[in-house]
Amino acid sequence: MKYKASSPGIAIDKVVTVQANSNIALVKYWGKRSIGEDCSDESLNLPANSSLSITFGDELSTVTSIVFSEKLNEDEFYLNDKKIDLDEKEIQERFIVLSKLRDIAGTKLRARVVSRNFVPTASGFGSSASGMAALTFAAAKALGLGIETSRLSEIARIGSGSACRSLFGGFVEWERGNKPDGRDSVAKQLYQETYWPELRLIVTALENPKKSISSRAGMRQTAKTSRLYKERIIGAEENIKVLKAALREKDFEKVGEITMQDTMMMHAVMLDTRPPIMYLNDVSRETINTIEELNRKEGRIVAAYTYDAGPNAVILTLDNDFDKVMETLRKINGISKLIVPGIGGGARVLDESQSIIDPNTLLPVSGE
Ligand code: DP6
């Protein structure tokens, strides 16, 4: 079946390339609303609590090129030079984003999507945040949709919750919202990436980060089985309030304290899940103990750790303490690399020279 464009704004056979960066939440999202909890449709991917993140620099990002074409009979997706099966359940759930945007544009045109993740090898960082933010942003641009970014974050959220935050740079809040249709569950920028230049991030990349249960599957299991989960939802909303005040004051010690408490609270409900979800390993625990010991010795919070759904830490510190913290982290066995990403901007269109779809043949450009 051949699909035809129906909206005049659509760039047919014209490649659009964007970059979106990953992010690290200081107050985490772990759990979705289900029907009856301010939710009319679970595929809207509505969070149980608000979350707050920092967008990484380009060191942890995804570049996506997209082209809508009448020559395509079905959507195609290539990730890191491999063709991905779009019938796979989790991929299908995420690619609803394309259909939503097509509906808004009033077209059935099929797309070729080519993505490359720039996530350092073994960093263990998932790429769904940057990946889905890049896909949403690229598709919206190619379809000629002049939707404002906060509205677009509603669509990116469907692809991946954390992706709605990656549309923006700097310090970003994803508000839970209360509407069952999710119209108020959107991300917004609190501060630009230049807001706190002294704040530094360090990512610990472990030698052998093992594959574990996906966040999506894990949080469903937590909501079903954890008794601590209800308490966590309340705690996260309280943490957001305190964190926002601490960010306003640039109070590093308070930011650090909330960040560490929040990640441990999330990992506690993971452990309280049946069967238990354990993302942290011995190296993660040693890193936590090392940072706690450093803070105790210094008599103040010089560094704070946070862990997503994996064993790699993101460490927060300030410029003045950066060398000391790096030196301390270098002594930990099992950390293969320390990555120092900046704080970065939101999703943006790249120029044609950075396209990973050949503009003439419309075929993927190999990364080799
Ligand atoms: C632990 O955004 O990957 O990183 O919405 O199902 O795609 P889905 O989940 P995802 O979960 C992220 C969980 C987290 C915490 C966070 O980033 O807030």
PDB file of N, CA and C and ligand atoms in Angstrom, residues 25 28-30 32 45 51 94 128 159-162 165 215-216 219 266 308-309, ligand 1:
ATOM      1  N   ALA A  25      18.082  11.959  36.541  1.00  0.00           N
ATOM      2  CA  ALA A  25      17.098  12.502  37.484  1.00  0.00           C
ATOM      3  C   ALA A  25      17.689  12.555  38.884  1.00  0.00           C
ATOM      4  N   LYS A  28      13.655  10.856  41.232  1.00  0.00           N
ATOM      5  CA  LYS A  28      13.409   9.870  40.175  1.00  0.00           C
ATOM      6  C   LYS A  28      11.939   9.574  39.917  1.00  0.00           C
ATOM      7  N   TYR A  29      11.718   9.180  38.695  1.00  0.00           N
ATOM      8  CA  TYR A  29      10.424   8.642  38.254  1.00  0.00           C
ATOM      9  C   TYR A  29      10.522   7.128  38.347  1.00  0.00           C
ATOM     10  N   TRP A  30       9.679   6.526  39.152  1.00  0.00           N
ATOM     11  CA  TRP A  30       9.653   5.058  39.191  1.00  0.00           C
ATOM     12  C   TRP A  30       8.231   4.615  39.482  1.00  0.00           C
ATOM     13  N   LYS A  32       4.143   4.119  37.255  1.00  0.00           N
ATOM     14  CA  LYS A  32       3.162   4.761  36.376  1.00  0.00           C
ATOM     15  C   LYS A  32       1.788   4.696  37.014  1.00  0.00           C
ATOM     16  N   ASN A  45       1.288   6.629  29.490  1.00  0.00           N
ATOM     17  CA  ASN A  45       2.535   6.586  30.265  1.00  0.00           C
ATOM     18  C   ASN A  45       2.617   7.740  31.278  1.00  0.00           C
ATOM     19  N   SER A  51       9.199  14.394  38.703  1.00  0.00           N
ATOM     20  CA  SER A  51      10.637  14.117  38.779  1.00  0.00           C
ATOM     21  C   SER A  51      11.411  15.352  38.298  1.00  0.00           C
ATOM     22  N   ARG A  94       6.777   2.140  22.137  1.00  0.00           N
ATOM     23  CA  ARG A  94       7.488   3.417  22.050  1.00  0.00           C
ATOM     24  C   ARG A  94       7.222   4.126  20.723  1.00  0.00           C
ATOM     25  N   SER A 128      16.934   5.377  26.222  1.00  0.00           N
ATOM     26  CA  SER A 128      15.540   5.629  25.842  1.00  0.00           C
ATOM     27  C   SER A 128      15.194   7.117  26.003  1.00  0.00           C
ATOM     28  N   GLY A 159       6.534   7.757  24.534  1.00  0.00           N
ATOM     29  CA  GLY A 159       7.627   6.885  24.091  1.00  0.00           C
ATOM     30  C   GLY A 159       8.494   6.429  25.252  1.00  0.00           C
ATOM     31  N   SER A 160       8.785   7.342  26.152  1.00  0.00           N
ATOM     32  CA  SER A 160       9.560   7.026  27.341  1.00  0.00           C
ATOM     33  C   SER A 160       9.421   8.197  28.300  1.00  0.00           C
ATOM     34  N   GLY A 161       9.069   7.885  29.542  1.00  0.00           N
ATOM     35  CA  GLY A 161       8.829   8.952  30.514  1.00  0.00           C
ATOM     36  C   GLY A 161      10.004   9.917  30.594  1.00  0.00           C
ATOM     37  N   SER A 162      11.189   9.370  30.800  1.00  0.00           N
ATOM     38  CA  SER A 162      12.355  10.229  30.995  1.00  0.00           C
ATOM     39  C   SER A 162      12.677  11.047  29.739  1.00  0.00           C
ATOM     40  N   ARG A 165      11.749  14.837  29.564  1.00  0.00           N
ATOM     41  CA  ARG A 165      12.663  15.801  30.185  1.00  0.00           C
ATOM     42  C   ARG A 165      13.818  16.143  29.248  1.00  0.00           C
ATOM     43  N   SER A 215      13.529  -0.744  32.764  1.00  0.00           N
ATOM     44  CA  SER A 215      12.805   0.141  33.695  1.00  0.00           C
ATOM     45  C   SER A 215      11.306  -0.063  33.539  1.00  0.00           C
ATOM     46  N   ARG A 216      10.879  -0.138  32.286  1.00  0.00           N
ATOM     47  CA  ARG A 216       9.446  -0.217  32.009  1.00  0.00           C
ATOM     48  C   ARG A 216       8.823  -1.443  32.696  1.00  0.00           C
ATOM     49  N   MET A 219       9.184  -1.145  36.695  1.00  0.00           N
ATOM     50  CA  MET A 219       8.252  -0.275  37.453  1.00  0.00           C
ATOM     51  C   MET A 219       6.844  -0.837  37.475  1.00  0.00           C
ATOM     52  N   MET A 266      14.325   5.111  45.976  1.00  0.00           N
ATOM     53  CA  MET A 266      13.861   4.375  44.795  1.00  0.00           C
ATOM     54  C   MET A 266      14.418   2.950  44.796  1.00  0.00           C
ATOM     55  N   ASP A 308      20.431   5.330  38.473  1.00  0.00           N
ATOM     56  CA  ASP A 308      19.186   5.001  37.783  1.00  0.00           C
ATOM     57  C   ASP A 308      18.991   3.487  37.822  1.00  0.00           C
ATOM     58  N   ALA A 309      18.443   2.945  36.755  1.00  0.00           N
ATOM     59  CA  ALA A 309      18.196   1.513  36.718  1.00  0.00           C
ATOM     60  C   ALA A 309      19.441   0.776  36.229  1.00  0.00           C
TER      61      ALA A 309
HETATM   62  C1  DP6 B   1      15.298   4.972  36.912  1.00  0.00           C
HETATM   63  O1  DP6 B   1      11.837   6.657  31.275  1.00  0.00           O
HETATM   64  O2  DP6 B   1      13.150   4.533  30.870  1.00  0.00           O
HETATM   65  O3  DP6 B   1      15.896   6.249  35.004  1.00  0.00           O
HETATM   66  O4  DP6 B   1       8.691   5.540  30.726  1.00  0.00           O
HETATM   67  O5  DP6 B   1       8.886   3.072  30.761  1.00  0.00           O
HETATM   68  O6  DP6 B   1      10.301   4.380  29.173  1.00  0.00           O
HETATM   69  P1  DP6 B   1       9.610   4.360  30.522  1.00  0.00           P
HETATM   70  O7  DP6 B   1      10.762   4.425  31.624  1.00  0.00           O
HETATM   71  P2  DP6 B   1      12.106   5.254  31.643  1.00  0.00           P
HETATM   72  O8  DP6 B   1      12.451   5.158  33.193  1.00  0.00           O
HETATM   73  C2  DP6 B   1      13.444   5.908  33.801  1.00  0.00           C
HETATM   74  C3  DP6 B   1      13.629   5.461  35.190  1.00  0.00           C
HETATM   75  C4  DP6 B   1      14.842   6.010  35.905  1.00  0.00           C
HETATM   76  C5  DP6 B   1      14.498   7.268  36.685  1.00  0.00           C
HETATM   77  C6  DP6 B   1      14.338   8.564  35.922  1.00  0.00           C
HETATM   78  O9  DP6 B   1      14.987   8.770  34.890  1.00  0.00           O
HETATM   79  O10 DP6 B   1      13.540   9.412  36.403  1.00  0.00           O
END
